[in-house]
mmCIF file of C-alpha atoms and ligand atoms in Angstrom:
data_model
loop_
_atom_site.group_PDB
_atom_site.id
_atom_site.type_symbol
_atom_site.label_atom_id
_atom_site.label_comp_id
_atom_site.label_asym_id
_atom_site.label_seq_id
_atom_site.Cartn_x
_atom_site.Cartn_y
_atom_site.Cartn_z
ATOM 1 C CA MET A 382 13.866 36.356 -39.537
ATOM 2 C CA PRO A 383 11.174 37.272 -36.956
ATOM 3 C CA GLU A 384 10.884 36.516 -33.584
ATOM 4 C CA ASP A 385 8.953 34.627 -32.446
ATOM 5 C CA HIS A 386 6.723 36.023 -30.017
ATOM 6 C CA SER A 387 4.445 32.721 -29.402
ATOM 7 C CA GLN A 388 6.536 31.016 -26.600
ATOM 8 C CA PRO A 389 5.425 32.582 -23.006
ATOM 9 C CA GLU A 390 8.840 34.590 -21.395
ATOM 10 C CA ALA A 391 10.682 32.475 -18.830
ATOM 11 C CA PRO A 392 10.196 33.659 -15.192
ATOM 12 C CA THR A 393 13.414 35.561 -14.144
ATOM 13 C CA GLU A 394 13.227 34.290 -10.885
ATOM 14 C CA PRO A 395 13.302 29.885 -10.726
ATOM 15 C CA LEU A 396 10.806 28.305 -8.383
ATOM 16 C CA ASP A 397 12.599 28.383 -5.256
ATOM 17 C CA VAL A 398 10.845 25.308 -3.767
ATOM 18 C CA GLU A 399 12.712 25.107 -0.473
ATOM 19 C CA THR A 400 10.868 28.527 0.314
ATOM 20 C CA LEU A 401 7.385 27.730 -0.446
ATOM 21 C CA ASP A 402 5.590 27.547 2.507
ATOM 22 C CA ALA A 403 3.974 23.898 2.916
ATOM 23 C CA GLY A 404 0.505 25.722 4.499
ATOM 24 C CA GLU A 405 0.220 28.150 1.601
ATOM 25 C CA VAL A 406 0.603 25.206 -0.875
ATOM 26 C CA PHE A 407 -1.673 22.772 0.817
ATOM 27 C CA ALA A 408 -4.290 25.640 0.897
ATOM 28 C CA GLN A 409 -4.276 26.624 -2.775
ATOM 29 C CA ALA A 410 -4.490 23.450 -3.911
ATOM 30 C CA ALA A 411 -7.940 22.756 -2.223
ATOM 31 C CA ALA A 412 -9.095 25.761 -2.991
ATOM 32 C CA LEU A 413 -7.897 24.648 -6.698
ATOM 33 C CA ALA A 414 -9.654 21.796 -6.693
ATOM 34 C CA GLN A 415 -12.718 23.015 -4.917
ATOM 35 C CA HIS A 416 -13.567 26.208 -7.460
ATOM 36 C CA LEU A 417 -12.896 23.038 -10.074
ATOM 37 C CA GLN A 418 -15.774 20.846 -8.767
ATOM 38 C CA GLN A 419 -18.473 23.533 -7.919
ATOM 39 C CA ALA A 420 -17.551 24.877 -11.579
ATOM 40 C CA GLY A 421 -18.122 21.359 -13.035
ATOM 41 C CA VAL A 422 -15.209 18.692 -12.986
ATOM 42 C CA GLN A 423 -16.497 15.382 -12.028
ATOM 43 C CA TRP A 424 -12.363 13.768 -12.281
ATOM 44 C CA LEU A 425 -9.450 14.995 -11.122
ATOM 45 C CA PRO A 426 -6.064 13.334 -11.380
ATOM 46 C CA GLN A 427 -5.444 10.685 -8.573
ATOM 47 C CA PRO A 428 -2.560 11.788 -7.099
ATOM 48 C CA ASN A 429 0.996 9.582 -6.887
ATOM 49 C CA ALA A 430 1.264 8.406 -3.273
ATOM 50 C CA GLU A 431 4.643 7.740 -2.952
ATOM 51 C CA GLU A 432 5.404 11.607 -4.723
ATOM 52 C CA VAL A 433 2.861 12.809 -2.369
ATOM 53 C CA GLU A 434 4.697 10.762 0.226
ATOM 54 C CA SER A 435 8.216 12.417 -0.902
ATOM 55 C CA LEU A 436 7.073 15.748 -0.886
ATOM 56 C CA THR A 437 5.063 15.853 2.440
ATOM 57 C CA MET A 438 8.210 14.743 4.231
ATOM 58 C CA HIS A 439 10.217 17.571 2.053
ATOM 59 C CA PHE A 440 8.160 20.071 3.628
ATOM 60 C CA GLN A 441 8.518 18.758 6.971
ATOM 61 C CA SER A 442 11.744 19.442 6.754
ATOM 62 C CA VAL A 443 11.695 22.059 5.283
ATOM 63 C CA THR A 444 9.019 23.410 7.820
ATOM 64 C CA ALA A 445 10.305 22.010 11.137
ATOM 65 C CA SER A 446 13.113 22.795 12.872
ATOM 66 C CA PRO A 447 15.080 19.977 12.371
ATOM 67 C CA SER A 448 14.502 18.525 16.221
ATOM 68 C CA GLU A 449 11.103 18.425 14.820
ATOM 69 C CA ALA A 450 11.747 16.813 11.650
ATOM 70 C CA ALA A 451 13.706 14.197 13.122
ATOM 71 C CA GLY A 452 10.746 13.624 15.902
ATOM 72 C CA ASN A 453 8.451 13.105 13.059
ATOM 73 C CA LEU A 454 10.026 10.707 11.465
ATOM 74 C CA ALA A 455 10.544 8.778 14.636
ATOM 75 C CA THR A 456 7.236 8.037 16.081
ATOM 76 C CA ASN A 457 5.355 8.906 13.248
ATOM 77 C CA GLN A 458 2.211 8.980 15.283
ATOM 78 C CA GLN A 459 -0.085 11.887 13.545
ATOM 79 C CA PRO A 460 -2.931 11.395 11.546
ATOM 80 C CA GLU A 461 -3.437 13.276 8.501
ATOM 81 C CA VAL A 462 -5.799 16.746 8.917
ATOM 82 C CA ASP A 463 -8.008 15.475 6.404
ATOM 83 C CA GLN A 464 -8.812 12.216 6.540
ATOM 84 C CA GLN A 465 -11.117 10.524 4.399
ATOM 85 C CA PRO A 466 -13.913 8.396 5.374
ATOM 86 C CA SER A 467 -13.120 4.821 5.147
ATOM 87 C CA SER A 468 -14.576 1.578 4.420
ATOM 88 C CA PRO A 469 -15.163 -1.219 6.701
ATOM 89 C CA ALA A 470 -16.094 -3.603 4.441
ATOM 90 C CA SER A 471 -17.529 -7.184 4.972
ATOM 91 C CA ARG A 472 -16.102 -9.892 6.680
ATOM 92 C CA GLU A 473 -18.738 -12.447 5.809
ATOM 93 C CA ILE A 474 -16.715 -15.081 3.411
ATOM 94 C CA GLY A 475 -18.385 -15.581 0.232
ATOM 95 C CA THR A 476 -20.631 -12.249 -0.140
ATOM 96 C CA SER A 477 -20.753 -10.085 -2.723
ATOM 97 C CA PRO A 478 -17.308 -7.073 -2.431
ATOM 98 C CA PRO A 479 -18.291 -4.150 -0.586
ATOM 99 C CA ARG A 480 -18.640 -0.767 -2.818
ATOM 100 C CA ALA A 481 -16.093 1.474 -2.891
ATOM 101 C CA THR A 482 -18.300 4.099 -1.535
ATOM 102 C CA GLU A 483 -18.951 2.770 1.819
ATOM 103 C CA THR A 484 -18.015 4.758 4.390
ATOM 104 C CA VAL A 485 -16.554 5.180 8.184
ATOM 105 C CA SER A 486 -14.322 7.569 9.936
ATOM 106 C CA PRO A 487 -11.234 5.850 11.431
ATOM 107 C CA PRO A 488 -10.658 5.800 14.751
ATOM 108 C CA VAL A 489 -8.317 8.203 16.482
ATOM 109 C CA ASP A 490 -7.659 7.816 20.136
ATOM 110 C CA SER A 491 -7.101 11.282 22.660
ATOM 111 C CA SER A 492 -3.576 12.181 21.682
ATOM 112 C CA GLY A 493 -4.481 11.883 17.830
ATOM 113 C CA ASN A 494 -3.308 8.719 17.370
ATOM 114 C CA TYR A 495 -4.201 6.470 14.895
ATOM 115 C CA LEU A 496 -6.153 3.312 16.070
ATOM 116 C CA PRO A 497 -6.570 0.736 14.027
ATOM 117 C CA VAL A 498 -10.027 0.086 11.850
ATOM 118 C CA ILE A 499 -9.675 -3.678 12.104
ATOM 119 C CA ASP A 500 -9.521 -6.203 14.815
ATOM 120 C CA GLY A 501 -10.409 -9.309 16.551
ATOM 121 C CA PRO A 502 -9.463 -12.355 15.444
ATOM 122 C CA TYR A 503 -9.599 -14.106 12.227
ATOM 123 C CA SER A 504 -12.913 -15.294 11.478
ATOM 124 C CA GLY A 505 -13.737 -18.838 9.877
ATOM 125 C CA SER A 506 -11.391 -21.723 11.476
ATOM 126 C CA ASN A 507 -8.131 -22.313 11.229
ATOM 127 C CA LEU A 508 -7.245 -25.291 8.722
ATOM 128 C CA SER A 509 -5.127 -27.522 8.704
ATOM 129 C CA ASP A 510 -2.226 -27.517 5.753
ATOM 130 C CA SER A 511 -3.342 -29.261 3.246
ATOM 131 C CA GLN A 512 -7.090 -27.939 4.127
ATOM 132 C CA ARG A 513 -5.232 -24.374 3.336
ATOM 133 C CA SER A 514 -3.355 -25.310 0.303
ATOM 134 C CA ASN A 515 -6.930 -26.715 -1.568
ATOM 135 C CA TYR A 516 -8.673 -23.791 -0.387
ATOM 136 C CA LEU A 517 -6.128 -22.038 -1.712
ATOM 137 C CA ALA A 518 -6.364 -23.280 -4.716
ATOM 138 C CA GLU A 519 -9.492 -23.220 -4.899
ATOM 139 C CA LEU A 520 -9.881 -19.532 -4.216
ATOM 140 C CA ALA A 521 -6.772 -19.539 -7.298
ATOM 141 C CA ASP A 522 -9.326 -20.828 -9.783
ATOM 142 C CA GLN A 523 -11.869 -18.241 -8.888
ATOM 143 C CA VAL A 524 -9.361 -15.392 -9.298
ATOM 144 C CA ALA A 525 -7.889 -16.778 -12.458
ATOM 145 C CA SER A 526 -11.896 -16.645 -13.888
ATOM 146 C CA CYS A 527 -12.737 -13.522 -12.328
ATOM 147 C CA GLU A 528 -14.055 -10.450 -14.774
ATOM 148 C CA ARG A 529 -14.978 -8.184 -11.805
ATOM 149 C CA CYS A 530 -13.005 -5.393 -13.616
ATOM 150 C CA PRO A 531 -13.868 -5.113 -17.137
ATOM 151 C CA GLN A 532 -10.449 -2.683 -17.869
ATOM 152 C CA LEU A 533 -8.301 -5.265 -15.976
ATOM 153 C CA THR A 534 -10.140 -8.383 -17.579
ATOM 154 C CA ARG A 535 -9.319 -7.302 -21.016
ATOM 155 C CA ASN A 536 -5.872 -6.112 -20.822
ATOM 156 C CA ARG A 537 -4.385 -8.852 -18.660
ATOM 157 C CA ASN A 538 -2.637 -12.013 -19.520
ATOM 158 C CA HIS A 539 -2.874 -13.904 -16.252
ATOM 159 C CA THR A 540 -3.915 -12.777 -12.600
ATOM 160 C CA VAL A 541 -1.523 -13.078 -9.870
ATOM 161 C CA PHE A 542 -2.794 -14.717 -7.046
ATOM 162 C CA GLY A 543 -0.458 -15.150 -4.873
ATOM 163 C CA GLU A 544 2.462 -17.823 -3.248
ATOM 164 C CA GLY A 545 4.477 -18.873 -0.760
ATOM 165 C CA SER A 546 4.259 -20.867 3.038
ATOM 166 C CA VAL A 547 0.525 -22.034 3.988
ATOM 167 C CA GLN A 548 1.398 -21.435 7.378
ATOM 168 C CA PRO A 549 3.915 -17.885 7.154
ATOM 169 C CA ARG A 550 5.151 -16.263 9.314
ATOM 170 C CA VAL A 551 5.422 -13.558 7.765
ATOM 171 C CA VAL A 552 2.962 -11.982 4.640
ATOM 172 C CA PHE A 553 5.131 -9.075 2.355
ATOM 173 C CA PHE A 554 1.176 -7.833 0.831
ATOM 174 C CA GLY A 555 2.207 -5.060 -2.279
ATOM 175 C CA GLU A 556 0.596 -3.032 -4.129
ATOM 176 C CA ALA A 557 -0.512 -4.193 -7.721
ATOM 177 C CA PRO A 558 1.236 -6.850 -10.437
ATOM 178 C CA GLY A 559 3.722 -5.166 -12.831
ATOM 179 C CA ALA A 560 4.637 -6.334 -16.899
ATOM 180 C CA ASP A 561 6.718 -9.061 -15.236
ATOM 181 C CA GLU A 562 4.212 -10.859 -12.871
ATOM 182 C CA ASP A 563 1.637 -10.925 -15.013
ATOM 183 C CA ARG A 564 3.412 -12.300 -17.868
ATOM 184 C CA THR A 565 5.001 -15.284 -15.514
ATOM 185 C CA GLY A 566 1.357 -14.604 -12.846
ATOM 186 C CA ARG A 567 3.896 -14.939 -10.236
ATOM 187 C CA PRO A 568 4.713 -11.989 -7.779
ATOM 188 C CA PHE A 569 6.982 -9.588 -7.674
ATOM 189 C CA VAL A 570 9.807 -10.685 -9.790
ATOM 190 C CA GLY A 571 10.741 -8.131 -11.829
ATOM 191 C CA ALA A 572 13.231 -5.411 -10.695
ATOM 192 C CA ALA A 573 10.952 -4.453 -7.463
ATOM 193 C CA GLY A 574 11.097 -8.577 -6.855
ATOM 194 C CA GLN A 575 14.852 -8.882 -6.633
ATOM 195 C CA LEU A 576 14.767 -6.405 -4.445
ATOM 196 C CA LEU A 577 11.508 -7.664 -1.895
ATOM 197 C CA THR A 578 13.750 -11.151 -1.627
ATOM 198 C CA LYS A 579 16.760 -9.480 -1.018
ATOM 199 C CA MET A 580 14.793 -7.872 1.796
ATOM 200 C CA ILE A 581 12.902 -10.949 2.799
ATOM 201 C CA GLU A 582 16.300 -12.726 3.322
ATOM 202 C CA ALA A 583 17.833 -9.863 5.112
ATOM 203 C CA CYS A 584 15.142 -10.578 7.263
ATOM 204 C CA LYS A 585 16.423 -14.338 7.672
ATOM 205 C CA PHE A 586 14.053 -16.023 5.697
ATOM 206 C CA SER A 587 13.120 -17.333 1.967
ATOM 207 C CA ARG A 588 10.627 -16.476 -0.446
ATOM 208 C CA GLU A 589 9.221 -20.003 0.025
ATOM 209 C CA GLU A 590 8.911 -19.371 3.806
ATOM 210 C CA VAL A 591 7.142 -16.181 3.630
ATOM 211 C CA TYR A 592 3.609 -15.902 1.457
ATOM 212 C CA ILE A 593 3.657 -13.273 -0.766
ATOM 213 C CA LEU A 594 0.342 -11.150 -2.585
ATOM 214 C CA ASN A 595 -0.834 -7.752 -3.759
ATOM 215 C CA THR A 596 -3.968 -6.070 -3.442
ATOM 216 C CA ILE A 597 -5.295 -6.496 -6.502
ATOM 217 C CA LYS A 598 -4.624 -9.216 -9.056
ATOM 218 C CA CYS A 599 -4.517 -8.254 -12.447
ATOM 219 C CA ARG A 600 -1.548 -5.621 -13.879
ATOM 220 C CA PRO A 601 -3.403 -2.055 -14.196
ATOM 221 C CA PRO A 602 -2.826 -0.560 -17.735
ATOM 222 C CA ASN A 603 0.823 0.985 -17.816
ATOM 223 C CA ASN A 604 1.263 0.497 -13.980
ATOM 224 C CA ARG A 605 -0.992 3.314 -12.725
ATOM 225 C CA ASN A 606 -2.490 2.936 -9.225
ATOM 226 C CA PRO A 607 -4.926 0.695 -9.085
ATOM 227 C CA GLU A 608 -8.562 2.696 -8.634
ATOM 228 C CA LEU A 609 -10.677 2.326 -5.539
ATOM 229 C CA GLU A 610 -13.172 0.314 -7.302
ATOM 230 C CA GLU A 611 -11.130 -2.388 -8.544
ATOM 231 C CA ARG A 612 -9.397 -2.767 -4.730
ATOM 232 C CA ALA A 613 -13.242 -3.142 -3.541
ATOM 233 C CA ASN A 614 -14.039 -5.922 -6.623
ATOM 234 C CA CYS A 615 -10.992 -8.014 -5.314
ATOM 235 C CA ARG A 616 -10.978 -7.126 -1.193
ATOM 236 C CA ASP A 617 -12.629 -10.467 -0.866
ATOM 237 C CA TYR A 618 -10.278 -12.667 -2.377
ATOM 238 C CA TYR A 619 -6.662 -11.154 -0.134
ATOM 239 C CA ARG A 620 -9.137 -11.203 2.621
ATOM 240 C CA ARG A 621 -9.798 -14.856 2.586
ATOM 241 C CA GLN A 622 -6.147 -15.329 1.638
ATOM 242 C CA LEU A 623 -5.366 -13.824 4.727
ATOM 243 C CA ASP A 624 -7.965 -15.443 6.261
ATOM 244 C CA THR A 625 -6.223 -19.044 5.452
ATOM 245 C CA LEU A 626 -3.033 -17.978 6.231
ATOM 246 C CA ARG A 627 -3.414 -16.313 9.465
ATOM 247 C CA PRO A 628 0.730 -15.227 9.878
ATOM 248 C CA GLU A 629 2.091 -13.355 13.068
ATOM 249 C CA TYR A 630 3.156 -10.669 10.441
ATOM 250 C CA ILE A 631 2.220 -8.750 7.769
ATOM 251 C CA VAL A 632 4.456 -6.275 6.216
ATOM 252 C CA CYS A 633 2.156 -3.560 4.135
ATOM 253 C CA LEU A 634 4.430 -2.497 0.988
ATOM 254 C CA GLY A 635 3.885 1.048 0.163
ATOM 255 C CA ALA A 636 0.902 3.849 0.635
ATOM 256 C CA VAL A 637 -1.925 1.472 -1.555
ATOM 257 C CA ALA A 638 -1.240 -2.029 0.684
ATOM 258 C CA ALA A 639 -1.030 0.188 4.079
ATOM 259 C CA GLN A 640 -4.010 1.952 2.948
ATOM 260 C CA GLU A 641 -5.564 -1.092 1.473
ATOM 261 C CA LEU A 642 -5.156 -3.281 4.211
ATOM 262 C CA LEU A 643 -5.364 -0.693 6.961
ATOM 263 C CA GLN A 644 -8.397 1.215 5.287
ATOM 264 C CA SER A 645 -6.504 4.429 5.953
ATOM 265 C CA LYS A 646 -6.059 7.862 4.433
ATOM 266 C CA VAL A 647 -2.980 7.821 6.146
ATOM 267 C CA SER A 648 0.673 8.412 4.574
ATOM 268 C CA VAL A 649 3.122 5.984 4.807
ATOM 269 C CA GLY A 650 5.637 8.385 6.458
ATOM 270 C CA SER A 651 3.168 8.197 9.396
ATOM 271 C CA LEU A 652 2.418 4.574 9.197
ATOM 272 C CA ARG A 653 5.574 3.477 9.448
ATOM 273 C CA GLY A 654 7.341 2.666 12.912
ATOM 274 C CA LYS A 655 5.172 0.975 14.643
ATOM 275 C CA PHE A 656 2.577 -1.866 14.565
ATOM 276 C CA HIS A 657 -0.812 -1.506 12.873
ATOM 277 C CA ARG A 658 -3.397 -4.981 13.475
ATOM 278 C CA TYR A 659 -5.430 -6.742 11.315
ATOM 279 C CA HIS A 660 -7.135 -8.991 13.577
ATOM 280 C CA ASP A 661 -4.178 -11.491 15.114
ATOM 281 C CA SER A 662 -1.632 -10.516 12.789
ATOM 282 C CA LYS A 663 0.801 -7.567 13.293
ATOM 283 C CA VAL A 664 0.936 -5.065 10.482
ATOM 284 C CA LEU A 665 3.909 -2.906 9.711
ATOM 285 C CA VAL A 666 4.028 -0.519 7.126
ATOM 286 C CA THR A 667 7.075 0.192 4.963
ATOM 287 C CA TYR A 668 8.874 1.450 1.448
ATOM 288 C CA HIS A 669 7.478 0.166 -1.640
ATOM 289 C CA PRO A 670 10.976 -1.923 -2.837
ATOM 290 C CA ALA A 671 10.352 -0.215 -6.245
ATOM 291 C CA TYR A 672 10.009 3.582 -4.328
ATOM 292 C CA LEU A 673 13.087 2.490 -2.397
ATOM 293 C CA LEU A 674 14.950 1.423 -6.021
ATOM 294 C CA ARG A 675 13.641 4.643 -7.055
ATOM 295 C CA GLU A 676 14.702 6.454 -3.660
ATOM 296 C CA PRO A 677 17.492 3.998 -2.587
ATOM 297 C CA THR A 678 18.090 6.514 0.306
ATOM 298 C CA ARG A 679 15.147 5.760 2.127
ATOM 299 C CA LYS A 680 16.422 1.923 2.521
ATOM 300 C CA ALA A 681 18.117 2.198 6.105
ATOM 301 C CA ALA A 682 14.403 3.659 6.970
ATOM 302 C CA ALA A 683 12.902 0.390 5.774
ATOM 303 C CA TRP A 684 15.617 -1.661 6.788
ATOM 304 C CA GLN A 685 14.782 0.247 10.485
ATOM 305 C CA ASP A 686 10.963 -1.296 9.788
ATOM 306 C CA LEU A 687 11.906 -4.408 8.679
ATOM 307 C CA GLN A 688 14.240 -4.860 12.460
ATOM 308 C CA LEU A 689 11.220 -4.108 14.345
ATOM 309 C CA MET A 690 9.705 -6.701 13.036
ATOM 310 C CA LEU A 691 12.894 -8.272 13.556
ATOM 311 C CA ARG A 692 13.076 -8.094 17.170
ATOM 312 C CA ASP A 693 9.966 -8.345 18.131
ATOM 313 C CA ALA A 694 9.090 -11.545 16.426
ATOM 314 C CA GLN A 695 12.997 -12.359 18.360
ATOM 315 C CA ILE A 696 14.497 -13.751 15.269
ATOM 316 C CA ASP A 697 18.967 -12.572 15.175
ATOM 317 C CA PHE A 698 20.252 -10.892 12.405
HETATM 318 N N1 LIG B 1023 4.512 -4.348 -7.643
HETATM 319 C C1 LIG B 1023 3.583 -4.804 -6.631
HETATM 320 O O1 LIG B 1023 3.475 -3.912 -5.606
HETATM 321 N N2 LIG B 1023 3.369 -6.316 -6.682
HETATM 322 C C2 LIG B 1023 4.148 -6.909 -7.306
HETATM 323 O O2 LIG B 1023 3.785 -7.839 -7.874
HETATM 324 C C3 LIG B 1023 5.167 -6.372 -8.358
HETATM 325 C C4 LIG B 1023 5.656 -5.493 -8.088
#
């Protein structure tokens, strides 16, 4: 039997992730991306935000001293160095959705802390409960016939508008519907939804007392992350919902929701642990329940985030 030489030899040393230099890895990745773009590559794969987050935390804890690492986790104030500009989408109800390419730099204060982009009161008037219900029902009808994203429209069974109280103290803002949500037309009804329900109940609310919605209303194929253009196409819908609901608190679940609402490129690890603002609402960022199912050790951190809100809201827990 002749030897098979077609397989490359295995490396003699296994890759030791603990000894990798984070700065060097990031620099090499940036150089590779630049090289590919110069060579004419038009499309580069999008990183999975939760995995990036996980690796960033890993490198922080490998490269920082234990006290620095703990400090980073506790304060979470530093914006990422290579922030991309983000979009100040139109606030006018009834205008066409902003283009994904509109950009502005997020402001940073003199200590380098990230400042919320979106401030000022909610637009429009504060509606009564019945006006809110009627307006949201009309908007849900518009969403049901929306065809702004051809790929999502083609593949969907149901749009997932959102549901809950029209007078909520807290809104939970997720990423995008999955298979269970697409099948039922309701947000967060699958495995991640069951964990979200537990998180809501730990905050002493029922699902009916809060409101739950997502950045986009249709399921992306294979549960991929929503694309920037899809987020921009759907922005006007969730913004109208929030203008109507004007909750005291918005809890962003995961990087996509947080970065979309705050129009930021900053990681969840850096956004969590403090309040941001979206018009009149205080915004809290925490991990997505689907991520918590994969990384249960992060549940304690998520519970700390929720406790920040509960103490601020003077809710006994
Ligand atoms: N994940 C989300 O982000 N939203 C849902 O509605 C379901 C799962």
